[in-house]
PDB file of C-alpha atoms in Angstrom:
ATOM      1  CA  UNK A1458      29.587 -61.733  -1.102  1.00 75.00           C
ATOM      2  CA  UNK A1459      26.581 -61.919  -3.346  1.00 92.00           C
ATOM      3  CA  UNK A1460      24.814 -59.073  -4.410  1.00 96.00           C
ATOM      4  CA  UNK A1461      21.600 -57.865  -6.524  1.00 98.00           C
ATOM      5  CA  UNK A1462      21.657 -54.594  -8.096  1.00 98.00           C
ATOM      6  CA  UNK A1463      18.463 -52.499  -8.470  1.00 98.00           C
ATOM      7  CA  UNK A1464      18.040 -49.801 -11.276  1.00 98.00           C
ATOM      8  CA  UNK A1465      15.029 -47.776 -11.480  1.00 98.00           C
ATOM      9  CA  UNK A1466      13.712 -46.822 -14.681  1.00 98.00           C
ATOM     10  CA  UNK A1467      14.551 -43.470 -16.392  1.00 98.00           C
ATOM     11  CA  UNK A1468      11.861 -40.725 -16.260  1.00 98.00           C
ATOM     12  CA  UNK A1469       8.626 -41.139 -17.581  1.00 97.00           C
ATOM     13  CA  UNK A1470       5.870 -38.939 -19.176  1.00 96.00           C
ATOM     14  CA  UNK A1471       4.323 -39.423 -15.880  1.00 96.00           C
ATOM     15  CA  UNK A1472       7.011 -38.467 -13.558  1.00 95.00           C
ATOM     16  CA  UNK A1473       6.920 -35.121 -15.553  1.00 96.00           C
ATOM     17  CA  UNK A1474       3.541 -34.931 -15.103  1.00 95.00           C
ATOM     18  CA  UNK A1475       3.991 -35.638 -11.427  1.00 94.00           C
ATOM     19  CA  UNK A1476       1.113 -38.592 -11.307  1.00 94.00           C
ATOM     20  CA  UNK A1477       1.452 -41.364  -9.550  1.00 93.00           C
ATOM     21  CA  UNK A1478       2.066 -44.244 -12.547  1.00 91.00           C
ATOM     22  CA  UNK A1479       1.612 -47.686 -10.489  1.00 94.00           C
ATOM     23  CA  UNK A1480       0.765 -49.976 -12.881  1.00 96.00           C
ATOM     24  CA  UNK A1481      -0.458 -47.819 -15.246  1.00 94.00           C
ATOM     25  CA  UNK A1482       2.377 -48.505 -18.432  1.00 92.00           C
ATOM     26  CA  UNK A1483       3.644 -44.563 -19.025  1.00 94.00           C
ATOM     27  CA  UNK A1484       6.538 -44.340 -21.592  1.00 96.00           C
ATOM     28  CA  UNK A1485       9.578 -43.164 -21.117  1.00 98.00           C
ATOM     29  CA  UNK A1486      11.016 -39.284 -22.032  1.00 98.00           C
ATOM     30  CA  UNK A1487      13.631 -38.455 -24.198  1.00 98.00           C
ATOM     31  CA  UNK A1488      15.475 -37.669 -20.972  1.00 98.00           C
ATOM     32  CA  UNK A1489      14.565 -41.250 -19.589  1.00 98.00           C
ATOM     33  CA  UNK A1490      16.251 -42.453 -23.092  1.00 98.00           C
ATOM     34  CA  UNK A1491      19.325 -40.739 -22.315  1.00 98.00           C
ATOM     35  CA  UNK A1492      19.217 -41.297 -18.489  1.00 98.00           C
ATOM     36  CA  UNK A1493      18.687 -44.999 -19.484  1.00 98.00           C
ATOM     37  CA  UNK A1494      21.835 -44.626 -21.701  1.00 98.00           C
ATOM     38  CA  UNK A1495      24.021 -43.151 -19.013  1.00 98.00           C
ATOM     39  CA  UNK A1496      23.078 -45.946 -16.788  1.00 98.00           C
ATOM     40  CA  UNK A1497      24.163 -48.233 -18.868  1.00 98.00           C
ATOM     41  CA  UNK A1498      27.452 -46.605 -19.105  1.00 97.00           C
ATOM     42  CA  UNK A1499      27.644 -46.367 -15.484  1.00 98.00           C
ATOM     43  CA  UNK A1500      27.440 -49.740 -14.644  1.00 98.00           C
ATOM     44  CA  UNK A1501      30.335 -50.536 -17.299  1.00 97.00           C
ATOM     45  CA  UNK A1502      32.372 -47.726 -15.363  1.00 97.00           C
ATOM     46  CA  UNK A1503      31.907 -48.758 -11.875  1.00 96.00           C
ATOM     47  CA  UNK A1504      33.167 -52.196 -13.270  1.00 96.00           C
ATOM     48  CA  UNK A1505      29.751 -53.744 -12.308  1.00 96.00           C
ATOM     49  CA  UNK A1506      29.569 -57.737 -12.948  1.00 94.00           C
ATOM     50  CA  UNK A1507      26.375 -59.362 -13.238  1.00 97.00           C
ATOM     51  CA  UNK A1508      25.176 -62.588 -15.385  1.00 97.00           C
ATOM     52  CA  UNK A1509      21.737 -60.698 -16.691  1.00 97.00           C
ATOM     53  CA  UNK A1510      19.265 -58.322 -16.591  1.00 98.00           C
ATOM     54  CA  UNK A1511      15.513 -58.990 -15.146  1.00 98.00           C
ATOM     55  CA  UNK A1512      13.075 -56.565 -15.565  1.00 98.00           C
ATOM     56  CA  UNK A1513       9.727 -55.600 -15.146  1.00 98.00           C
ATOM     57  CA  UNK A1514       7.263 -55.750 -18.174  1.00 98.00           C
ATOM     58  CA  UNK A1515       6.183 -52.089 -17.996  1.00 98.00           C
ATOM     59  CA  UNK A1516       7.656 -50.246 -20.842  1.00 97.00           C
ATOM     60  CA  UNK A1517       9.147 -47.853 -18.862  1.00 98.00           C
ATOM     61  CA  UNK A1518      11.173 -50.276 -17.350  1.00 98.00           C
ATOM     62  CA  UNK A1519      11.477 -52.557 -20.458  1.00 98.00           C
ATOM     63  CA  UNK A1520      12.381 -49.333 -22.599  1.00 98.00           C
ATOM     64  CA  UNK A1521      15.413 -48.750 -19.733  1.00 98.00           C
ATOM     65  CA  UNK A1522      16.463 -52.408 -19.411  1.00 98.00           C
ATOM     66  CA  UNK A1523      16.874 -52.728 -23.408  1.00 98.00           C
ATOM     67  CA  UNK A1524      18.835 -49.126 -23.116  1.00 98.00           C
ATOM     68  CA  UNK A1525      21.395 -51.344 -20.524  1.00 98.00           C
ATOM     69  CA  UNK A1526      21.394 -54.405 -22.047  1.00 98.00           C
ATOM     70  CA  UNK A1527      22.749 -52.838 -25.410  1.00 97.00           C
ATOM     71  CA  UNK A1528      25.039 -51.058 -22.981  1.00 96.00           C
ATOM     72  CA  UNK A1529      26.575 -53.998 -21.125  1.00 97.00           C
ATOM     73  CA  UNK A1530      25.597 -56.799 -23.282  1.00 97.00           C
ATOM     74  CA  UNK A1531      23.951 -58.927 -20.832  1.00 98.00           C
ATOM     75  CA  UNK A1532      20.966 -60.496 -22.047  1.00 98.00           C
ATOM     76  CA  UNK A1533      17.581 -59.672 -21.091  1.00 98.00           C
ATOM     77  CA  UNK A1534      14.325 -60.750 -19.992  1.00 97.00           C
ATOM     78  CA  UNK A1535      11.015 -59.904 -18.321  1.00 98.00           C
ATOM     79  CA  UNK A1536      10.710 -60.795 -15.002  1.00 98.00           C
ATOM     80  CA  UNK A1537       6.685 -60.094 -14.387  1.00 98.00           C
ATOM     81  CA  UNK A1538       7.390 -59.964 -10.643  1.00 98.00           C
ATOM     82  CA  UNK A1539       8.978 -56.466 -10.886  1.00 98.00           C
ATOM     83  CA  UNK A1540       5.518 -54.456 -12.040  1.00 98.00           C
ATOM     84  CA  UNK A1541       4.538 -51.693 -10.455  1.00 97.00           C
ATOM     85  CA  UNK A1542       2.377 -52.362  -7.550  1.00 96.00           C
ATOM     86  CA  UNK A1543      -1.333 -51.368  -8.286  1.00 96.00           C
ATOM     87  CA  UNK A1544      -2.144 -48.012  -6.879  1.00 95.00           C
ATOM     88  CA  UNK A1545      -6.262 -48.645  -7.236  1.00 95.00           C
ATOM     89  CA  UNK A1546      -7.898 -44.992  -6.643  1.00 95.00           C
ATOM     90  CA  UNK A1547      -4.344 -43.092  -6.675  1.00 94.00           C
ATOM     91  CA  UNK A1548      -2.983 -44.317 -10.270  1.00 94.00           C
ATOM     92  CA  UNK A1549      -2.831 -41.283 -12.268  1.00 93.00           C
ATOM     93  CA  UNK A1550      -3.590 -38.393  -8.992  1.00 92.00           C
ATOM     94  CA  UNK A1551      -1.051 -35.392  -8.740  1.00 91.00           C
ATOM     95  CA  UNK A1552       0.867 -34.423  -6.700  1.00 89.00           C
ATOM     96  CA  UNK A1553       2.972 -38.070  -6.240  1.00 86.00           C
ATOM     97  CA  UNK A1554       4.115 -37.286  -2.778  1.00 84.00           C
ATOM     98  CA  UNK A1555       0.928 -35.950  -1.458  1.00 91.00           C
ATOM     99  CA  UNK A1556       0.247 -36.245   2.364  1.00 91.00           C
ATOM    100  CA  UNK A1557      -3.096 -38.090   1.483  1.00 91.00           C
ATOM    101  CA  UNK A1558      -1.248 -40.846  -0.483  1.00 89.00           C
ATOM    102  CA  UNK A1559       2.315 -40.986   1.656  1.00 84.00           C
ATOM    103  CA  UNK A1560      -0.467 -42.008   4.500  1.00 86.00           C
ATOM    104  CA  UNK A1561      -1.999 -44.709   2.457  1.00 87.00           C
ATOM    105  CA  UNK A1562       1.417 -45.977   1.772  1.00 83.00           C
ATOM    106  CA  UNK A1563       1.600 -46.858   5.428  1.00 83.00           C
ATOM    107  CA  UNK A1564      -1.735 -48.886   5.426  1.00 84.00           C
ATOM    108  CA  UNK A1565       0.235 -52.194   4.556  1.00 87.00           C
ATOM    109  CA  UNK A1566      -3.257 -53.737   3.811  1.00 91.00           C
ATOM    110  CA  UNK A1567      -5.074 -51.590   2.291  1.00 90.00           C
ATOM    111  CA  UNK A1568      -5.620 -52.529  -1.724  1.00 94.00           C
ATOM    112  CA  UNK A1569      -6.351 -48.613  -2.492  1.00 92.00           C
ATOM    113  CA  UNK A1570      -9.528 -49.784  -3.778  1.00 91.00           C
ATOM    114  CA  UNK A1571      -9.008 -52.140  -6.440  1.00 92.00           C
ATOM    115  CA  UNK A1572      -4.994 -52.177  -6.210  1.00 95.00           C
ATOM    116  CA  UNK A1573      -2.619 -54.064  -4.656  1.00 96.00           C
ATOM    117  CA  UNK A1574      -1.319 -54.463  -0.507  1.00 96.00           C
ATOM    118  CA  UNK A1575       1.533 -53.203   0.196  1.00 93.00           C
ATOM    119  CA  UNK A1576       1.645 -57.212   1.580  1.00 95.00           C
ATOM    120  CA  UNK A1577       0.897 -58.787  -1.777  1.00 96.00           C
ATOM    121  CA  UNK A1578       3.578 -56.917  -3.545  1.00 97.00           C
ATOM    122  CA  UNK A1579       6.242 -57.556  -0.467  1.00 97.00           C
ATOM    123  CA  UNK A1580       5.428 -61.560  -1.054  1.00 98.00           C
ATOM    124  CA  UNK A1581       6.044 -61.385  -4.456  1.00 98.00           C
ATOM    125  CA  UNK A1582       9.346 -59.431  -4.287  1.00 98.00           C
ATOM    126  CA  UNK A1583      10.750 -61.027  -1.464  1.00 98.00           C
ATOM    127  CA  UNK A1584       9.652 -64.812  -2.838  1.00 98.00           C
ATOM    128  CA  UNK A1585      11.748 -63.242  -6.380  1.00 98.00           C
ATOM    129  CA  UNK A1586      14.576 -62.557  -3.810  1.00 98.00           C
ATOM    130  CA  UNK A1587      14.765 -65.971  -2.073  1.00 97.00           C
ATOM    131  CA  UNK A1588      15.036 -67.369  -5.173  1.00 97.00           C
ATOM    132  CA  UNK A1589      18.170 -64.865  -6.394  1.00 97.00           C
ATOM    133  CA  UNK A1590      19.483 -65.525  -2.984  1.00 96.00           C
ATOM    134  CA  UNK A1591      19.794 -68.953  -3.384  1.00 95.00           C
ATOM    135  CA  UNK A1592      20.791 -68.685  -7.373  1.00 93.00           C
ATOM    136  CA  UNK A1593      24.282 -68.419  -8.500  1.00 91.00           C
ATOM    137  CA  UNK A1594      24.086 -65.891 -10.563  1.00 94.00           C
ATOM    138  CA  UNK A1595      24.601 -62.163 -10.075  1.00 96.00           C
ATOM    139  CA  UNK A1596      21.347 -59.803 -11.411  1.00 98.00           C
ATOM    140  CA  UNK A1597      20.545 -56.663 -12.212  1.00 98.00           C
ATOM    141  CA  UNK A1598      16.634 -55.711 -11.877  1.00 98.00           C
ATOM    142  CA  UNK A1599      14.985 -52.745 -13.614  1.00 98.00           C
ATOM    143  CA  UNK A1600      11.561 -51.490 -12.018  1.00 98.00           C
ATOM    144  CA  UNK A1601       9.819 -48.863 -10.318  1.00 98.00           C
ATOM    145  CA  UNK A1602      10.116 -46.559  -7.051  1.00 95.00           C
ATOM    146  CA  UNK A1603       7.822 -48.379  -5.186  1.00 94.00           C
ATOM    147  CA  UNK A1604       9.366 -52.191  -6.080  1.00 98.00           C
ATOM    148  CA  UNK A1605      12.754 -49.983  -4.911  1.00 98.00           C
ATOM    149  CA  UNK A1606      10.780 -49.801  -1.297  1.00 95.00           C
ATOM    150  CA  UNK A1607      10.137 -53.383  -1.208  1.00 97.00           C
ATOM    151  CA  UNK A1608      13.721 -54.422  -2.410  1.00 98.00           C
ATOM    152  CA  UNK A1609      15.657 -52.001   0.338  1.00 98.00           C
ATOM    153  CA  UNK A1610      13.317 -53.699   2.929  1.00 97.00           C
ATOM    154  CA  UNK A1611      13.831 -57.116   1.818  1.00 98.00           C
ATOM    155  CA  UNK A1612      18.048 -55.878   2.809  1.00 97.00           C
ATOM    156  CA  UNK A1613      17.663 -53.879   6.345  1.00 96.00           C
ATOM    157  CA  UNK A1614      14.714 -53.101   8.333  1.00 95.00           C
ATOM    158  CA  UNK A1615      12.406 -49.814   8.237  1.00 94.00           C
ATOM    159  CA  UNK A1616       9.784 -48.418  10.050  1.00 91.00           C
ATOM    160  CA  UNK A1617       5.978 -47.271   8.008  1.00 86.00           C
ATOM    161  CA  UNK A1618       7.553 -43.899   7.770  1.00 84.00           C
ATOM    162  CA  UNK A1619      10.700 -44.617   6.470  1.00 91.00           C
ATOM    163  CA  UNK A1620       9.122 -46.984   3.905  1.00 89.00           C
ATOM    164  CA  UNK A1621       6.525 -44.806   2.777  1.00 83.00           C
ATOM    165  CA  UNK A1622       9.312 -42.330   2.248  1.00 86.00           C
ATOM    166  CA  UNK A1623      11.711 -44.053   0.799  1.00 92.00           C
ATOM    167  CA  UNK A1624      13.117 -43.473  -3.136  1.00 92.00           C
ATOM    168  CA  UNK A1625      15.484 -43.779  -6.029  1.00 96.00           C
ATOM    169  CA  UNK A1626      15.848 -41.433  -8.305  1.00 97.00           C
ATOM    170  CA  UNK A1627      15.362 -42.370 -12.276  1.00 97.00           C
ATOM    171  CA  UNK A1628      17.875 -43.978 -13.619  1.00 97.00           C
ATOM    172  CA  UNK A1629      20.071 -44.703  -9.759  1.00 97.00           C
ATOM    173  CA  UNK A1630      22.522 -47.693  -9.752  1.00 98.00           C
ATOM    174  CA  UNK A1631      21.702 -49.723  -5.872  1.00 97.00           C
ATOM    175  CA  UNK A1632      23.550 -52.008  -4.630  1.00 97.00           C
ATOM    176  CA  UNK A1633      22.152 -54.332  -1.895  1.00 97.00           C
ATOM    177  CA  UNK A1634      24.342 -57.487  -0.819  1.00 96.00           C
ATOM    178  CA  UNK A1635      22.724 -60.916   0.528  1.00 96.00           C
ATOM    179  CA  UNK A1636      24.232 -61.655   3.902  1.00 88.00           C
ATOM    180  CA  UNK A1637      25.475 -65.907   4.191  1.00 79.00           C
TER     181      UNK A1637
END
Protein backbone atom coordinates (compact mmCIF):
# COMPACT_ATOMS: atom_id res chain seq x y z
CA UNK A 1 0.00 0.00 0.00
CA UNK A 2 1.18 3.50 -0.71
CA UNK A 3 1.52 5.94 1.79
CA UNK A 4 2.46 9.81 2.42
CA UNK A 5 3.85 10.79 5.62
CA UNK A 6 3.11 14.22 7.16
CA UNK A 7 5.54 15.95 9.70
CA UNK A 8 4.70 19.15 11.21
CA UNK A 9 7.28 21.56 11.88
CA UNK A 10 9.05 21.86 15.29
CA UNK A 11 7.97 24.77 17.56
CA UNK A 12 8.21 28.14 16.60
CA UNK A 13 8.76 31.58 18.29
CA UNK A 14 5.16 31.89 17.62
CA UNK A 15 3.79 28.79 19.04
CA UNK A 16 5.53 30.05 22.30
CA UNK A 17 4.02 33.10 21.94
CA UNK A 18 0.70 31.39 21.38
CA UNK A 19 -0.22 33.56 18.00
CA UNK A 20 -1.68 32.24 15.35
CA UNK A 21 1.46 32.16 12.56
CA UNK A 22 -0.51 31.38 9.12
CA UNK A 23 1.57 32.57 6.68
CA UNK A 24 3.34 34.81 8.57
CA UNK A 25 7.28 33.07 8.30
CA UNK A 26 8.11 32.71 12.38
CA UNK A 27 11.46 30.86 13.03
CA UNK A 28 11.93 28.06 14.70
CA UNK A 29 13.12 27.63 18.74
CA UNK A 30 15.97 26.02 19.95
CA UNK A 31 13.47 23.39 21.08
CA UNK A 32 12.00 23.22 17.42
CA UNK A 33 15.90 22.58 16.45
CA UNK A 34 16.08 19.73 18.66
CA UNK A 35 12.44 18.52 18.16
CA UNK A 36 13.35 18.74 14.40
CA UNK A 37 16.44 16.57 15.24
CA UNK A 38 14.54 13.90 17.10
CA UNK A 39 12.23 13.62 14.23
CA UNK A 40 14.62 12.91 12.11
CA UNK A 41 15.84 10.18 14.25
CA UNK A 42 12.46 8.88 14.58
CA UNK A 43 11.72 8.26 11.24
CA UNK A 44 15.18 6.28 10.88
CA UNK A 45 13.90 4.20 14.02
CA UNK A 46 10.48 3.36 12.99
CA UNK A 47 12.33 2.08 9.77
CA UNK A 48 10.38 4.71 7.71
CA UNK A 49 11.07 4.45 3.73
CA UNK A 50 10.39 7.26 1.60
CA UNK A 51 12.16 8.55 -1.82
CA UNK A 52 12.23 12.48 -0.54
CA UNK A 53 11.27 15.14 1.40
CA UNK A 54 8.73 18.07 0.16
CA UNK A 55 8.26 20.87 2.15
CA UNK A 56 6.76 24.02 2.56
CA UNK A 57 8.85 27.27 1.95
CA UNK A 58 8.21 28.80 5.39
CA UNK A 59 11.31 28.63 7.40
CA UNK A 60 9.82 26.99 10.04
CA UNK A 61 9.12 24.23 8.01
CA UNK A 62 12.24 24.57 5.75
CA UNK A 63 14.45 24.93 9.04
CA UNK A 64 12.68 21.28 10.16
CA UNK A 65 12.83 19.61 6.73
CA UNK A 66 16.76 20.45 6.41
CA UNK A 67 16.98 19.10 10.29
CA UNK A 68 15.42 15.53 8.57
CA UNK A 69 16.97 15.52 5.52
CA UNK A 70 20.53 15.59 7.23
CA UNK A 71 18.90 12.95 9.40
CA UNK A 72 17.73 10.46 6.78
CA UNK A 73 19.57 11.61 3.82
CA UNK A 74 16.80 12.02 1.50
CA UNK A 75 17.05 14.95 -0.56
CA UNK A 76 15.04 17.93 -0.28
CA UNK A 77 13.00 20.45 -1.86
CA UNK A 78 10.33 23.14 -1.53
CA UNK A 79 7.13 22.22 -2.40
CA UNK A 80 5.24 25.90 -2.36
CA UNK A 81 1.91 24.06 -2.05
CA UNK A 82 2.52 23.22 1.66
CA UNK A 83 2.44 27.14 3.06
CA UNK A 84 0.53 27.99 5.65
CA UNK A 85 -2.89 28.97 4.69
CA UNK A 86 -3.41 32.83 5.05
CA UNK A 87 -5.12 33.68 8.25
CA UNK A 88 -6.07 37.54 6.95
CA UNK A 89 -7.28 39.46 10.30
CA UNK A 90 -6.19 36.46 12.75
CA UNK A 91 -2.30 36.14 11.70
CA UNK A 92 -0.47 37.12 14.68
CA UNK A 93 -3.92 37.25 17.47
CA UNK A 94 -3.45 35.27 20.85
CA UNK A 95 -4.81 32.99 22.15
CA UNK A 96 -4.45 30.29 18.91
CA UNK A 97 -7.39 28.24 19.93
CA UNK A 98 -9.70 31.01 20.75
CA UNK A 99 -13.53 30.37 20.42
CA UNK A 100 -13.69 33.48 18.03
CA UNK A 101 -11.14 31.94 15.58
CA UNK A 102 -12.03 27.91 16.06
CA UNK A 103 -15.58 29.44 14.65
CA UNK A 104 -14.03 31.09 11.70
CA UNK A 105 -12.25 27.91 11.00
CA UNK A 106 -15.62 26.43 10.22
CA UNK A 107 -16.61 29.22 7.68
CA UNK A 108 -15.04 27.13 4.72
CA UNK A 109 -15.39 30.38 2.62
CA UNK A 110 -14.61 32.91 4.41
CA UNK A 111 -10.95 34.55 3.32
CA UNK A 112 -10.59 36.11 7.05
CA UNK A 113 -10.34 39.30 5.36
CA UNK A 114 -7.57 39.29 3.07
CA UNK A 115 -6.51 35.46 3.69
CA UNK A 116 -7.16 32.44 2.25
CA UNK A 117 -10.66 29.84 2.14
CA UNK A 118 -10.46 27.15 3.86
CA UNK A 119 -11.60 25.96 -0.05
CA UNK A 120 -8.60 27.48 -1.79
CA UNK A 121 -6.14 25.84 0.46
CA UNK A 122 -8.18 22.27 0.32
CA UNK A 123 -7.74 22.57 -3.77
CA UNK A 124 -4.33 23.11 -3.56
CA UNK A 125 -3.51 20.29 -1.09
CA UNK A 126 -5.68 17.82 -2.38
CA UNK A 127 -4.59 18.68 -6.32
CA UNK A 128 -0.62 18.11 -4.49
CA UNK A 129 -2.18 14.75 -3.31
CA UNK A 130 -3.65 13.47 -6.62
CA UNK A 131 -0.58 13.99 -8.01
CA UNK A 132 1.49 11.85 -5.05
CA UNK A 133 -1.30 9.43 -5.42
CA UNK A 134 -0.70 8.72 -8.76
CA UNK A 135 3.39 9.11 -8.41
CA UNK A 136 5.56 6.25 -7.59
CA UNK A 137 7.36 7.50 -5.17
CA UNK A 138 6.93 7.46 -1.40
CA UNK A 139 7.07 11.30 0.38
CA UNK A 140 7.47 12.81 3.33
CA UNK A 141 5.87 16.51 3.63
CA UNK A 142 6.89 19.08 6.26
CA UNK A 143 4.24 21.97 6.97
CA UNK A 144 1.98 23.47 9.31
CA UNK A 145 -1.10 22.52 11.69
CA UNK A 146 -3.53 23.77 9.55
CA UNK A 147 -2.06 22.00 6.02
CA UNK A 148 -2.17 18.82 8.78
CA UNK A 149 -6.23 19.54 8.70
CA UNK A 150 -6.39 19.54 5.06
CA UNK A 151 -4.07 16.41 4.60
CA UNK A 152 -6.14 14.11 7.35
CA UNK A 153 -9.28 15.19 5.34
CA UNK A 154 -7.95 14.52 2.04
CA UNK A 155 -7.59 10.46 3.96
CA UNK A 156 -11.13 10.01 5.93
CA UNK A 157 -13.98 12.25 6.25
CA UNK A 158 -14.74 14.97 9.12
CA UNK A 159 -17.34 17.06 10.10
CA UNK A 160 -16.66 21.45 10.57
CA UNK A 161 -16.05 20.60 14.15
CA UNK A 162 -13.79 17.96 13.94
CA UNK A 163 -11.78 19.87 11.30
CA UNK A 164 -11.62 23.01 13.00
CA UNK A 165 -10.32 20.97 15.89
CA UNK A 166 -8.12 18.92 14.56
CA UNK A 167 -3.97 18.96 15.29
CA UNK A 168 -0.46 17.62 15.32
CA UNK A 169 1.73 18.39 17.65
CA UNK A 170 5.37 19.96 16.58
CA UNK A 171 7.50 17.79 15.38
CA UNK A 172 4.57 14.38 15.09
CA UNK A 173 5.45 11.61 12.54
CA UNK A 174 1.58 10.81 10.47
CA UNK A 175 1.07 8.32 8.54
CA UNK A 176 -1.88 8.38 6.07
CA UNK A 177 -2.09 5.49 3.34
CA UNK A 178 -3.76 6.02 -0.28
CA UNK A 179 -6.45 3.41 -0.71
CA UNK A 180 -6.17 1.48 -4.70
Amino acid sequence: MKSVYFVRHGESRWNVEDRICGVTDSPLTEKGHRQAIETGKAILAAGVRADWILSSPLKRAFATAQHISEMTGLPLREEPRLIEQAFGIWEGSSPRNSEAFFRAKQNFIDSFGGGESMFRVAQRIYNLLDELRLDEHTVILVAHNGIARFVKSYFRDMGNEEFADFGVKNGEICRFDFTP
